[in-house]
PDB file of C-alpha atoms in Angstrom:
ATOM      1  CA  MET A   1     -51.545  -9.060  70.903  1.00  0.00           C
ATOM      2  CA  THR A   2     -49.587  -7.728  67.863  1.00  0.00           C
ATOM      3  CA  THR A   3     -48.933  -9.544  64.728  1.00  0.00           C
ATOM      4  CA  ALA A   4     -45.587  -9.249  62.934  1.00  0.00           C
ATOM      5  CA  SER A   5     -45.815  -8.110  59.339  1.00  0.00           C
ATOM      6  CA  SER A   6     -44.603 -10.808  57.034  1.00  0.00           C
ATOM      7  CA  SER A   7     -41.794 -10.009  54.585  1.00  0.00           C
ATOM      8  CA  PRO A   8     -42.355 -10.624  50.792  1.00  0.00           C
ATOM      9  CA  PRO A   9     -41.079 -14.070  49.713  1.00  0.00           C
ATOM     10  CA  LEU A  10     -37.707 -14.115  48.030  1.00  0.00           C
ATOM     11  CA  ARG A  11     -38.584 -16.593  45.220  1.00  0.00           C
ATOM     12  CA  PRO A  12     -40.961 -14.204  43.335  1.00  0.00           C
ATOM     13  CA  LEU A  13     -38.374 -11.455  43.680  1.00  0.00           C
ATOM     14  CA  ARG A  14     -35.660 -13.655  42.156  1.00  0.00           C
ATOM     15  CA  ALA A  15     -38.186 -14.700  39.522  1.00  0.00           C
ATOM     16  CA  ARG A  16     -38.826 -11.050  38.729  1.00  0.00           C
ATOM     17  CA  GLU A  17     -35.194 -10.327  38.643  1.00  0.00           C
ATOM     18  CA  GLY A  18     -34.520 -13.297  36.357  1.00  0.00           C
ATOM     19  CA  GLY A  19     -37.322 -12.219  34.089  1.00  0.00           C
ATOM     20  CA  GLY A  20     -35.734  -8.743  33.863  1.00  0.00           C
ATOM     21  CA  ASP A  21     -32.430 -10.349  32.872  1.00  0.00           C
ATOM     22  CA  GLY A  22     -33.988 -12.431  30.277  1.00  0.00           C
ATOM     23  CA  ARG A  23     -35.709  -9.450  28.623  1.00  0.00           C
ATOM     24  CA  LEU A  24     -32.434  -7.473  28.780  1.00  0.00           C
ATOM     25  CA  ALA A  25     -30.640 -10.438  27.169  1.00  0.00           C
ATOM     26  CA  ALA A  26     -33.276 -10.609  24.450  1.00  0.00           C
ATOM     27  CA  VAL A  27     -32.847  -6.940  23.605  1.00  0.00           C
ATOM     28  CA  PHE A  28     -29.064  -7.351  23.227  1.00  0.00           C
ATOM     29  CA  ILE A  29     -29.484 -10.536  21.166  1.00  0.00           C
ATOM     30  CA  ALA A  30     -32.182  -9.172  18.897  1.00  0.00           C
ATOM     31  CA  PRO A  31     -29.981  -7.179  16.474  1.00  0.00           C
ATOM     32  CA  ALA A  32     -27.614 -10.112  15.863  1.00  0.00           C
ATOM     33  CA  LEU A  33     -30.426 -12.618  15.556  1.00  0.00           C
ATOM     34  CA  LEU A  34     -32.299 -10.344  13.130  1.00  0.00           C
ATOM     35  CA  GLY A  35     -29.056  -9.988  11.074  1.00  0.00           C
ATOM     36  CA  PHE A  36     -28.583 -13.719  11.136  1.00  0.00           C
ATOM     37  CA  LEU A  37     -32.160 -14.351   9.846  1.00  0.00           C
ATOM     38  CA  VAL A  38     -32.145 -11.648   7.242  1.00  0.00           C
ATOM     39  CA  PHE A  39     -28.695 -11.793   5.894  1.00  0.00           C
ATOM     40  CA  LEU A  40     -27.762 -15.575   6.358  1.00  0.00           C
ATOM     41  CA  LEU A  41     -30.518 -17.884   6.997  1.00  0.00           C
ATOM     42  CA  TRP A  42     -32.992 -16.498   4.576  1.00  0.00           C
ATOM     43  CA  PRO A  43     -30.506 -16.154   1.612  1.00  0.00           C
ATOM     44  CA  THR A  44     -29.323 -19.700   2.326  1.00  0.00           C
ATOM     45  CA  LEU A  45     -32.880 -21.074   2.115  1.00  0.00           C
ATOM     46  CA  ARG A  46     -33.630 -18.905  -0.827  1.00  0.00           C
ATOM     47  CA  GLY A  47     -30.558 -20.041  -2.598  1.00  0.00           C
ATOM     48  CA  ILE A  48     -31.363 -23.773  -1.852  1.00  0.00           C
ATOM     49  CA  TYR A  49     -34.788 -23.324  -3.482  1.00  0.00           C
ATOM     50  CA  LEU A  50     -33.512 -21.503  -6.474  1.00  0.00           C
ATOM     51  CA  SER A  51     -31.085 -24.399  -7.039  1.00  0.00           C
ATOM     52  CA  PHE A  52     -34.060 -26.451  -8.129  1.00  0.00           C
ATOM     53  CA  THR A  53     -35.376 -23.859 -10.521  1.00  0.00           C
ATOM     54  CA  ARG A  54     -34.583 -21.999 -13.811  1.00  0.00           C
ATOM     55  CA  PHE A  55     -34.496 -18.371 -12.941  1.00  0.00           C
ATOM     56  CA  ASN A  56     -33.083 -15.449 -14.780  1.00  0.00           C
ATOM     57  CA  LEU A  57     -34.606 -12.253 -12.906  1.00  0.00           C
ATOM     58  CA  LEU A  58     -36.790 -11.604 -15.953  1.00  0.00           C
ATOM     59  CA  THR A  59     -39.282 -14.300 -15.534  1.00  0.00           C
ATOM     60  CA  PRO A  60     -40.605 -16.221 -12.537  1.00  0.00           C
ATOM     61  CA  ALA A  61     -38.651 -19.040 -11.253  1.00  0.00           C
ATOM     62  CA  LYS A  62     -39.596 -22.424 -12.892  1.00  0.00           C
ATOM     63  CA  TRP A  63     -39.239 -25.656 -11.029  1.00  0.00           C
ATOM     64  CA  VAL A  64     -36.876 -28.036 -12.815  1.00  0.00           C
ATOM     65  CA  GLY A  65     -36.076 -30.422 -10.136  1.00  0.00           C
ATOM     66  CA  LEU A  66     -32.516 -31.797 -10.286  1.00  0.00           C
ATOM     67  CA  ASP A  67     -31.746 -30.544 -13.700  1.00  0.00           C
ATOM     68  CA  ASN A  68     -29.241 -27.991 -12.504  1.00  0.00           C
ATOM     69  CA  TYR A  69     -27.410 -30.614 -10.355  1.00  0.00           C
ATOM     70  CA  ASP A  70     -27.303 -32.907 -13.399  1.00  0.00           C
ATOM     71  CA  ARG A  71     -25.920 -30.225 -15.494  1.00  0.00           C
ATOM     72  CA  MET A  72     -23.297 -29.413 -12.770  1.00  0.00           C
ATOM     73  CA  VAL A  73     -22.110 -33.067 -12.663  1.00  0.00           C
ATOM     74  CA  HIS A  74     -21.490 -33.009 -16.440  1.00  0.00           C
ATOM     75  CA  ASP A  75     -19.973 -29.535 -16.485  1.00  0.00           C
ATOM     76  CA  PRO A  76     -16.284 -29.703 -17.276  1.00  0.00           C
ATOM     77  CA  ILE A  77     -15.818 -26.076 -16.298  1.00  0.00           C
ATOM     78  CA  PHE A  78     -17.253 -26.677 -12.953  1.00  0.00           C
ATOM     79  CA  TRP A  79     -14.879 -29.486 -12.181  1.00  0.00           C
ATOM     80  CA  SER A  80     -11.982 -27.471 -13.607  1.00  0.00           C
ATOM     81  CA  SER A  81     -12.987 -24.598 -11.359  1.00  0.00           C
ATOM     82  CA  LEU A  82     -13.232 -26.899  -8.331  1.00  0.00           C
ATOM     83  CA  LYS A  83      -9.746 -28.215  -9.136  1.00  0.00           C
ATOM     84  CA  VAL A  84      -8.239 -24.815  -9.427  1.00  0.00           C
ATOM     85  CA  THR A  85      -9.889 -23.803  -6.156  1.00  0.00           C
ATOM     86  CA  VAL A  86      -8.395 -26.805  -4.357  1.00  0.00           C
ATOM     87  CA  GLU A  87      -4.975 -26.048  -5.708  1.00  0.00           C
ATOM     88  CA  TYR A  88      -5.324 -22.493  -4.465  1.00  0.00           C
ATOM     89  CA  VAL A  89      -6.490 -23.718  -1.143  1.00  0.00           C
ATOM     90  CA  VAL A  90      -3.560 -26.087  -0.711  1.00  0.00           C
ATOM     91  CA  ILE A  91      -0.905 -23.646  -1.579  1.00  0.00           C
ATOM     92  CA  ASN A  92      -2.503 -20.789   0.478  1.00  0.00           C
ATOM     93  CA  ILE A  93      -3.203 -22.766   3.544  1.00  0.00           C
ATOM     94  CA  GLY A  94       0.195 -24.552   3.539  1.00  0.00           C
ATOM     95  CA  ILE A  95       2.275 -21.453   3.290  1.00  0.00           C
ATOM     96  CA  GLN A  96       0.009 -19.314   5.349  1.00  0.00           C
ATOM     97  CA  THR A  97      -0.206 -21.619   8.299  1.00  0.00           C
ATOM     98  CA  VAL A  98       3.525 -22.384   8.477  1.00  0.00           C
ATOM     99  CA  SER A  99       4.500 -18.770   8.051  1.00  0.00           C
ATOM    100  CA  ALA A 100       1.871 -17.546  10.601  1.00  0.00           C
ATOM    101  CA  LEU A 101       2.959 -20.115  13.158  1.00  0.00           C
ATOM    102  CA  ALA A 102       6.595 -19.195  12.647  1.00  0.00           C
ATOM    103  CA  ILE A 103       5.815 -15.442  13.139  1.00  0.00           C
ATOM    104  CA  ALA A 104       3.613 -16.103  16.235  1.00  0.00           C
ATOM    105  CA  VAL A 105       6.263 -18.229  17.901  1.00  0.00           C
ATOM    106  CA  LEU A 106       8.901 -15.588  17.168  1.00  0.00           C
ATOM    107  CA  LEU A 107       6.594 -12.881  18.605  1.00  0.00           C
ATOM    108  CA  GLN A 108       6.041 -14.933  21.727  1.00  0.00           C
ATOM    109  CA  ARG A 109       9.531 -16.227  22.449  1.00  0.00           C
ATOM    110  CA  LEU A 110      11.668 -13.258  21.371  1.00  0.00           C
ATOM    111  CA  THR A 111       9.625 -10.032  21.701  1.00  0.00           C
ATOM    112  CA  GLN A 112       6.024  -9.002  22.570  1.00  0.00           C
ATOM    113  CA  SER A 113       6.348  -5.358  21.258  1.00  0.00           C
ATOM    114  CA  ALA A 114       2.929  -3.946  20.452  1.00  0.00           C
ATOM    115  CA  LEU A 115       4.490  -1.956  17.687  1.00  0.00           C
ATOM    116  CA  LEU A 116       5.799  -4.965  16.039  1.00  0.00           C
ATOM    117  CA  ARG A 117       2.434  -6.722  16.257  1.00  0.00           C
ATOM    118  CA  GLY A 118       0.991  -3.668  14.543  1.00  0.00           C
ATOM    119  CA  ILE A 119       3.372  -3.793  11.741  1.00  0.00           C
ATOM    120  CA  VAL A 120       2.719  -7.462  11.236  1.00  0.00           C
ATOM    121  CA  LEU A 121      -1.035  -6.794  11.077  1.00  0.00           C
ATOM    122  CA  THR A 122      -0.692  -3.815   8.616  1.00  0.00           C
ATOM    123  CA  PRO A 123      -1.386  -5.768   5.314  1.00  0.00           C
ATOM    124  CA  TYR A 124      -4.582  -7.119   6.703  1.00  0.00           C
ATOM    125  CA  LEU A 125      -5.964  -3.622   7.001  1.00  0.00           C
ATOM    126  CA  MET A 126      -5.866  -3.287   3.305  1.00  0.00           C
ATOM    127  CA  SER A 127      -8.930  -4.599   1.384  1.00  0.00           C
ATOM    128  CA  ASN A 128      -8.542  -7.572  -0.954  1.00  0.00           C
ATOM    129  CA  VAL A 129      -9.330  -5.321  -4.005  1.00  0.00           C
ATOM    130  CA  VAL A 130      -6.670  -2.768  -3.054  1.00  0.00           C
ATOM    131  CA  ALA A 131      -4.141  -5.529  -2.372  1.00  0.00           C
ATOM    132  CA  GLY A 132      -4.828  -7.160  -5.668  1.00  0.00           C
ATOM    133  CA  ILE A 133      -4.515  -3.981  -7.675  1.00  0.00           C
ATOM    134  CA  VAL A 134      -1.281  -2.987  -5.951  1.00  0.00           C
ATOM    135  CA  TRP A 135       0.248  -6.428  -6.590  1.00  0.00           C
ATOM    136  CA  LEU A 136      -1.194  -6.283 -10.220  1.00  0.00           C
ATOM    137  CA  TRP A 137       0.892  -3.152 -10.827  1.00  0.00           C
ATOM    138  CA  ILE A 138       4.006  -4.542  -9.036  1.00  0.00           C
ATOM    139  CA  LEU A 139       3.957  -7.887 -10.935  1.00  0.00           C
ATOM    140  CA  ASP A 140       3.100  -6.524 -14.455  1.00  0.00           C
ATOM    141  CA  THR A 141       5.318  -8.326 -16.867  1.00  0.00           C
ATOM    142  CA  GLN A 142       6.517  -5.201 -18.628  1.00  0.00           C
ATOM    143  CA  LEU A 143       6.167  -2.166 -16.387  1.00  0.00           C
ATOM    144  CA  GLY A 144       5.859  -3.790 -12.890  1.00  0.00           C
ATOM    145  CA  ILE A 145       8.572  -2.696 -10.453  1.00  0.00           C
ATOM    146  CA  GLY A 146       9.010  -6.411  -9.442  1.00  0.00           C
ATOM    147  CA  ASN A 147       9.820  -7.457 -12.952  1.00  0.00           C
ATOM    148  CA  GLN A 148      11.987  -4.389 -13.387  1.00  0.00           C
ATOM    149  CA  ILE A 149      14.087  -5.678 -10.336  1.00  0.00           C
ATOM    150  CA  ILE A 150      14.178  -9.141 -11.832  1.00  0.00           C
ATOM    151  CA  GLY A 151      15.276  -7.737 -15.182  1.00  0.00           C
ATOM    152  CA  GLY A 152      17.904  -5.621 -13.475  1.00  0.00           C
ATOM    153  CA  LEU A 153      19.366  -8.688 -11.838  1.00  0.00           C
ATOM    154  CA  GLY A 154      19.837 -10.146 -15.367  1.00  0.00           C
ATOM    155  CA  PHE A 155      16.860 -12.571 -15.380  1.00  0.00           C
ATOM    156  CA  ASP A 156      13.948 -12.713 -17.865  1.00  0.00           C
ATOM    157  CA  HIS A 157      10.729 -11.075 -16.888  1.00  0.00           C
ATOM    158  CA  VAL A 158       8.246 -13.450 -15.306  1.00  0.00           C
ATOM    159  CA  PRO A 159       4.575 -13.372 -16.361  1.00  0.00           C
ATOM    160  CA  PHE A 160       3.340 -13.962 -12.763  1.00  0.00           C
ATOM    161  CA  LEU A 161      -0.383 -13.304 -13.589  1.00  0.00           C
ATOM    162  CA  ALA A 162      -0.286 -13.985 -17.342  1.00  0.00           C
ATOM    163  CA  ASP A 163       0.940 -17.534 -17.338  1.00  0.00           C
ATOM    164  CA  LYS A 164      -1.003 -20.692 -16.438  1.00  0.00           C
ATOM    165  CA  THR A 165       1.763 -22.069 -14.411  1.00  0.00           C
ATOM    166  CA  TRP A 166       2.421 -18.966 -12.305  1.00  0.00           C
ATOM    167  CA  ALA A 167      -1.083 -17.462 -12.038  1.00  0.00           C
ATOM    168  CA  ILE A 168      -2.641 -19.526  -9.067  1.00  0.00           C
ATOM    169  CA  PRO A 169       0.595 -19.654  -6.941  1.00  0.00           C
ATOM    170  CA  THR A 170       0.879 -15.875  -7.380  1.00  0.00           C
ATOM    171  CA  ILE A 171      -2.578 -15.248  -6.367  1.00  0.00           C
ATOM    172  CA  ALA A 172      -2.201 -17.599  -3.290  1.00  0.00           C
ATOM    173  CA  LEU A 173       1.015 -15.794  -2.290  1.00  0.00           C
ATOM    174  CA  ILE A 174      -0.739 -12.379  -2.640  1.00  0.00           C
ATOM    175  CA  ASN A 175      -3.423 -13.522  -0.182  1.00  0.00           C
ATOM    176  CA  VAL A 176      -0.831 -15.166   2.100  1.00  0.00           C
ATOM    177  CA  TRP A 177       0.942 -11.716   2.294  1.00  0.00           C
ATOM    178  CA  ARG A 178      -2.402 -10.052   3.178  1.00  0.00           C
ATOM    179  CA  HIS A 179      -3.753 -12.559   5.714  1.00  0.00           C
ATOM    180  CA  VAL A 180      -0.584 -14.026   7.347  1.00  0.00           C
ATOM    181  CA  GLY A 181      -0.338 -11.283   9.944  1.00  0.00           C
ATOM    182  CA  TYR A 182      -3.917 -11.646  11.143  1.00  0.00           C
ATOM    183  CA  THR A 183      -3.521 -15.486  11.401  1.00  0.00           C
ATOM    184  CA  ALA A 184      -0.230 -14.960  13.268  1.00  0.00           C
ATOM    185  CA  LEU A 185      -1.980 -12.765  15.859  1.00  0.00           C
ATOM    186  CA  LEU A 186      -4.722 -15.355  16.373  1.00  0.00           C
ATOM    187  CA  LEU A 187      -2.015 -18.015  16.999  1.00  0.00           C
ATOM    188  CA  PHE A 188      -0.054 -15.616  19.163  1.00  0.00           C
ATOM    189  CA  ALA A 189      -3.224 -15.174  21.361  1.00  0.00           C
ATOM    190  CA  GLY A 190      -3.228 -18.898  21.755  1.00  0.00           C
ATOM    191  CA  LEU A 191       0.313 -18.997  22.677  1.00  0.00           C
ATOM    192  CA  GLN A 192      -0.338 -16.535  25.445  1.00  0.00           C
ATOM    193  CA  ALA A 193      -2.548 -19.115  27.163  1.00  0.00           C
ATOM    194  CA  ILE A 194       0.302 -21.607  27.539  1.00  0.00           C
ATOM    195  CA  PRO A 195       1.945 -21.179  31.023  1.00  0.00           C
ATOM    196  CA  ASN A 196       5.463 -20.004  30.998  1.00  0.00           C
ATOM    197  CA  ASP A 197       6.267 -22.353  33.918  1.00  0.00           C
ATOM    198  CA  MET A 198       6.230 -25.295  31.360  1.00  0.00           C
ATOM    199  CA  TYR A 199       8.983 -23.597  29.266  1.00  0.00           C
ATOM    200  CA  GLU A 200      11.006 -22.727  32.355  1.00  0.00           C
ATOM    201  CA  ALA A 201      10.753 -26.373  33.647  1.00  0.00           C
ATOM    202  CA  ALA A 202      11.740 -27.732  30.087  1.00  0.00           C
ATOM    203  CA  LYS A 203      14.755 -25.282  30.135  1.00  0.00           C
ATOM    204  CA  VAL A 204      15.875 -26.641  33.550  1.00  0.00           C
ATOM    205  CA  ASP A 205      15.820 -30.173  32.014  1.00  0.00           C
ATOM    206  CA  GLY A 206      17.951 -29.025  29.159  1.00  0.00           C
ATOM    207  CA  ALA A 207      15.349 -29.007  26.468  1.00  0.00           C
ATOM    208  CA  SER A 208      16.212 -26.987  23.281  1.00  0.00           C
ATOM    209  CA  GLU A 209      13.799 -24.541  21.629  1.00  0.00           C
ATOM    210  CA  TRP A 210      13.031 -26.895  18.845  1.00  0.00           C
ATOM    211  CA  ARG A 211      12.182 -29.657  21.456  1.00  0.00           C
ATOM    212  CA  MET A 212      10.039 -27.309  23.403  1.00  0.00           C
ATOM    213  CA  PHE A 213       8.216 -26.242  20.220  1.00  0.00           C
ATOM    214  CA  TRP A 214       7.281 -29.969  19.397  1.00  0.00           C
ATOM    215  CA  ARG A 215       6.746 -31.181  22.923  1.00  0.00           C
ATOM    216  CA  ILE A 216       4.984 -28.210  24.545  1.00  0.00           C
ATOM    217  CA  THR A 217       3.948 -25.540  21.995  1.00  0.00           C
ATOM    218  CA  MET A 218       2.261 -27.640  19.294  1.00  0.00           C
ATOM    219  CA  PRO A 219       0.233 -29.952  21.618  1.00  0.00           C
ATOM    220  CA  LEU A 220      -1.080 -27.132  23.808  1.00  0.00           C
ATOM    221  CA  LEU A 221      -1.679 -24.844  20.717  1.00  0.00           C
ATOM    222  CA  ARG A 222      -3.609 -27.596  18.865  1.00  0.00           C
ATOM    223  CA  PRO A 223      -7.200 -26.442  19.791  1.00  0.00           C
ATOM    224  CA  VAL A 224      -6.436 -22.859  18.673  1.00  0.00           C
ATOM    225  CA  LEU A 225      -4.571 -24.011  15.553  1.00  0.00           C
ATOM    226  CA  ALA A 226      -7.504 -26.253  14.659  1.00  0.00           C
ATOM    227  CA  VAL A 227     -10.053 -23.374  14.810  1.00  0.00           C
ATOM    228  CA  VAL A 228      -7.645 -21.124  12.730  1.00  0.00           C
ATOM    229  CA  LEU A 229      -7.358 -23.854  10.150  1.00  0.00           C
ATOM    230  CA  ILE A 230     -11.112 -24.188   9.890  1.00  0.00           C
ATOM    231  CA  MET A 231     -11.489 -20.487   9.464  1.00  0.00           C
ATOM    232  CA  THR A 232      -8.785 -20.087   6.897  1.00  0.00           C
ATOM    233  CA  VAL A 233      -9.866 -23.092   4.816  1.00  0.00           C
ATOM    234  CA  ILE A 234     -13.435 -21.821   4.654  1.00  0.00           C
ATOM    235  CA  GLY A 235     -12.197 -18.402   3.690  1.00  0.00           C
ATOM    236  CA  SER A 236      -9.737 -19.648   1.013  1.00  0.00           C
ATOM    237  CA  PHE A 237     -12.495 -21.749  -0.604  1.00  0.00           C
ATOM    238  CA  GLN A 238     -14.342 -18.448  -1.144  1.00  0.00           C
ATOM    239  CA  VAL A 239     -11.530 -16.565  -2.838  1.00  0.00           C
ATOM    240  CA  PHE A 240     -12.987 -14.179  -5.382  1.00  0.00           C
ATOM    241  CA  ASP A 241     -11.853 -10.474  -5.013  1.00  0.00           C
ATOM    242  CA  THR A 242      -8.147 -11.022  -5.766  1.00  0.00           C
ATOM    243  CA  VAL A 243      -8.965 -13.098  -8.857  1.00  0.00           C
ATOM    244  CA  ALA A 244     -11.544 -10.598 -10.079  1.00  0.00           C
ATOM    245  CA  VAL A 245      -9.134  -7.694 -10.033  1.00  0.00           C
ATOM    246  CA  THR A 246      -5.941  -9.390 -11.265  1.00  0.00           C
ATOM    247  CA  THR A 247      -6.760 -12.149 -13.840  1.00  0.00           C
ATOM    248  CA  ALA A 248     -10.643 -12.257 -14.204  1.00  0.00           C
ATOM    249  CA  GLY A 249     -10.344 -15.990 -14.285  1.00  0.00           C
ATOM    250  CA  GLY A 250      -7.642 -16.168 -17.078  1.00  0.00           C
ATOM    251  CA  PRO A 251      -5.476 -17.078 -18.703  1.00  0.00           C
ATOM    252  CA  ALA A 252      -7.530 -19.776 -20.342  1.00  0.00           C
ATOM    253  CA  ASN A 253      -9.591 -20.465 -17.109  1.00  0.00           C
ATOM    254  CA  ALA A 254      -6.345 -21.156 -15.199  1.00  0.00           C
ATOM    255  CA  THR A 255      -7.585 -18.948 -12.324  1.00  0.00           C
ATOM    256  CA  ASN A 256     -11.298 -19.515 -12.822  1.00  0.00           C
ATOM    257  CA  VAL A 257     -11.949 -20.413  -9.198  1.00  0.00           C
ATOM    258  CA  LEU A 258     -15.324 -21.747  -8.197  1.00  0.00           C
ATOM    259  CA  GLN A 259     -16.615 -18.477  -6.638  1.00  0.00           C
ATOM    260  CA  TYR A 260     -15.680 -16.519  -9.799  1.00  0.00           C
ATOM    261  CA  TYR A 261     -17.432 -19.125 -11.919  1.00  0.00           C
ATOM    262  CA  ILE A 262     -20.549 -18.963  -9.782  1.00  0.00           C
ATOM    263  CA  TYR A 263     -20.444 -15.151 -10.077  1.00  0.00           C
ATOM    264  CA  GLY A 264     -20.127 -15.344 -13.727  1.00  0.00           C
ATOM    265  CA  SER A 265     -23.042 -17.672 -14.149  1.00  0.00           C
ATOM    266  CA  ALA A 266     -25.316 -15.592 -12.003  1.00  0.00           C
ATOM    267  CA  PHE A 267     -24.457 -12.065 -12.998  1.00  0.00           C
ATOM    268  CA  GLY A 268     -22.841 -12.554 -16.361  1.00  0.00           C
ATOM    269  CA  ARG A 269     -25.204 -15.026 -17.953  1.00  0.00           C
ATOM    270  CA  PHE A 270     -28.122 -14.639 -15.537  1.00  0.00           C
ATOM    271  CA  GLN A 271     -28.347 -18.370 -14.840  1.00  0.00           C
ATOM    272  CA  PHE A 272     -29.250 -17.899 -11.159  1.00  0.00           C
ATOM    273  CA  GLY A 273     -30.679 -21.427 -10.706  1.00  0.00           C
ATOM    274  CA  TYR A 274     -27.501 -23.019 -11.989  1.00  0.00           C
ATOM    275  CA  ALA A 275     -25.297 -20.667  -9.932  1.00  0.00           C
ATOM    276  CA  SER A 276     -27.410 -21.552  -6.861  1.00  0.00           C
ATOM    277  CA  ALA A 277     -26.807 -25.234  -7.437  1.00  0.00           C
ATOM    278  CA  MET A 278     -23.037 -24.745  -7.485  1.00  0.00           C
ATOM    279  CA  SER A 279     -23.307 -22.547  -4.354  1.00  0.00           C
ATOM    280  CA  VAL A 280     -25.174 -25.326  -2.574  1.00  0.00           C
ATOM    281  CA  ALA A 281     -22.616 -27.848  -3.705  1.00  0.00           C
ATOM    282  CA  LEU A 282     -19.899 -25.553  -2.373  1.00  0.00           C
ATOM    283  CA  LEU A 283     -21.790 -25.293   0.920  1.00  0.00           C
ATOM    284  CA  ILE A 284     -21.938 -29.071   1.262  1.00  0.00           C
ATOM    285  CA  VAL A 285     -18.143 -29.412   0.473  1.00  0.00           C
ATOM    286  CA  LEU A 286     -17.325 -26.790   3.047  1.00  0.00           C
ATOM    287  CA  SER A 287     -19.555 -28.415   5.665  1.00  0.00           C
ATOM    288  CA  ALA A 288     -17.978 -31.852   5.128  1.00  0.00           C
ATOM    289  CA  ILE A 289     -14.361 -30.407   5.266  1.00  0.00           C
ATOM    290  CA  THR A 290     -15.192 -28.466   8.383  1.00  0.00           C
ATOM    291  CA  PHE A 291     -16.767 -31.419  10.106  1.00  0.00           C
ATOM    292  CA  LEU A 292     -13.762 -33.681   9.195  1.00  0.00           C
ATOM    293  CA  GLN A 293     -11.262 -30.969  10.345  1.00  0.00           C
ATOM    294  CA  TYR A 294     -13.085 -30.609  13.651  1.00  0.00           C
ATOM    295  CA  ARG A 295     -13.084 -34.303  14.333  1.00  0.00           C
ATOM    296  CA  ILE A 296      -9.540 -35.093  13.129  1.00  0.00           C
ATOM    297  CA  THR A 297      -7.932 -32.140  14.932  1.00  0.00           C
ATOM    298  CA  ARG A 298     -10.128 -32.393  18.151  1.00  0.00           C
ATOM    299  CA  ALA A 299     -10.735 -28.750  18.066  1.00  0.00           C
ATOM    300  CA  GLY A 300     -13.148 -29.021  20.972  1.00  0.00           C
ATOM    301  CA  GLN A 301     -10.585 -30.594  23.325  1.00  0.00           C
ATOM    302  CA  THR A 302      -7.395 -29.140  25.026  1.00  0.00           C
ATOM    303  CA  ASP A 303      -4.354 -30.662  26.612  1.00  0.00           C
ATOM    304  CA  LEU A 304      -4.156 -27.943  29.206  1.00  0.00           C
ATOM    305  CA  GLY A 305      -5.184 -29.249  32.660  1.00  0.00           C
TER     306      GLY A 305
END
């Protein structure tokens, strides 16, 4: 009587295969996880700790409790910097979002040329520092080509970056010019997910382009637009490079945005504890704004069936 050889069970084989996949996934995740721990989580925790200390790099950190936060609450320059930053964010986000949405819709409805998309993205390939320096030369009150053109048209030269009234709007427009193409392409990608059948059906019903925009495009683009708004608001609150190379916070603190004030406190006056306290305050403000934006715009929901 012969006995048939039993085949190996499948469950251990699947378990072994699953274990291999888990180890492979861990290998791929490890570099990103290491970068997150070293360059994001640890500096954040270190900054929170330093916000409760007096620290200047020359002596060990001394625990002072809430002294830095008390100083921040009574610091008029901090509140002025926060006000200037909010003004910049409102101008930048308002103009950039409307312009990017218009560009994205035009790209989607009129043409989908890859060359045109590349041209739209070109300013974003330039660093903030280079963009700031170029526009500083262009807008110089006396020698800038922009003011030369204005003077040639018979108007007085405009001190775009040297006047308290013009400085923040000018910096906001410089950053709009640099980032609007990238924002437009993000929205364009969201528009590509909207089925063309909806537009064709609306045309059959006699809907105009304007009506289709408000009844089809905007509702279905809302989740993507919400995420883009969250990203751009967070980035706008962290404006630094353009201010540093164009106005250095002037004139008379008119462009002394919060990030620049934090930088000056830390690396100009070596008040790292106080700078850390302001950074933590900015982190809390951005977290609250992000949460509210996410809830109000329903970024995690879509109207696409």
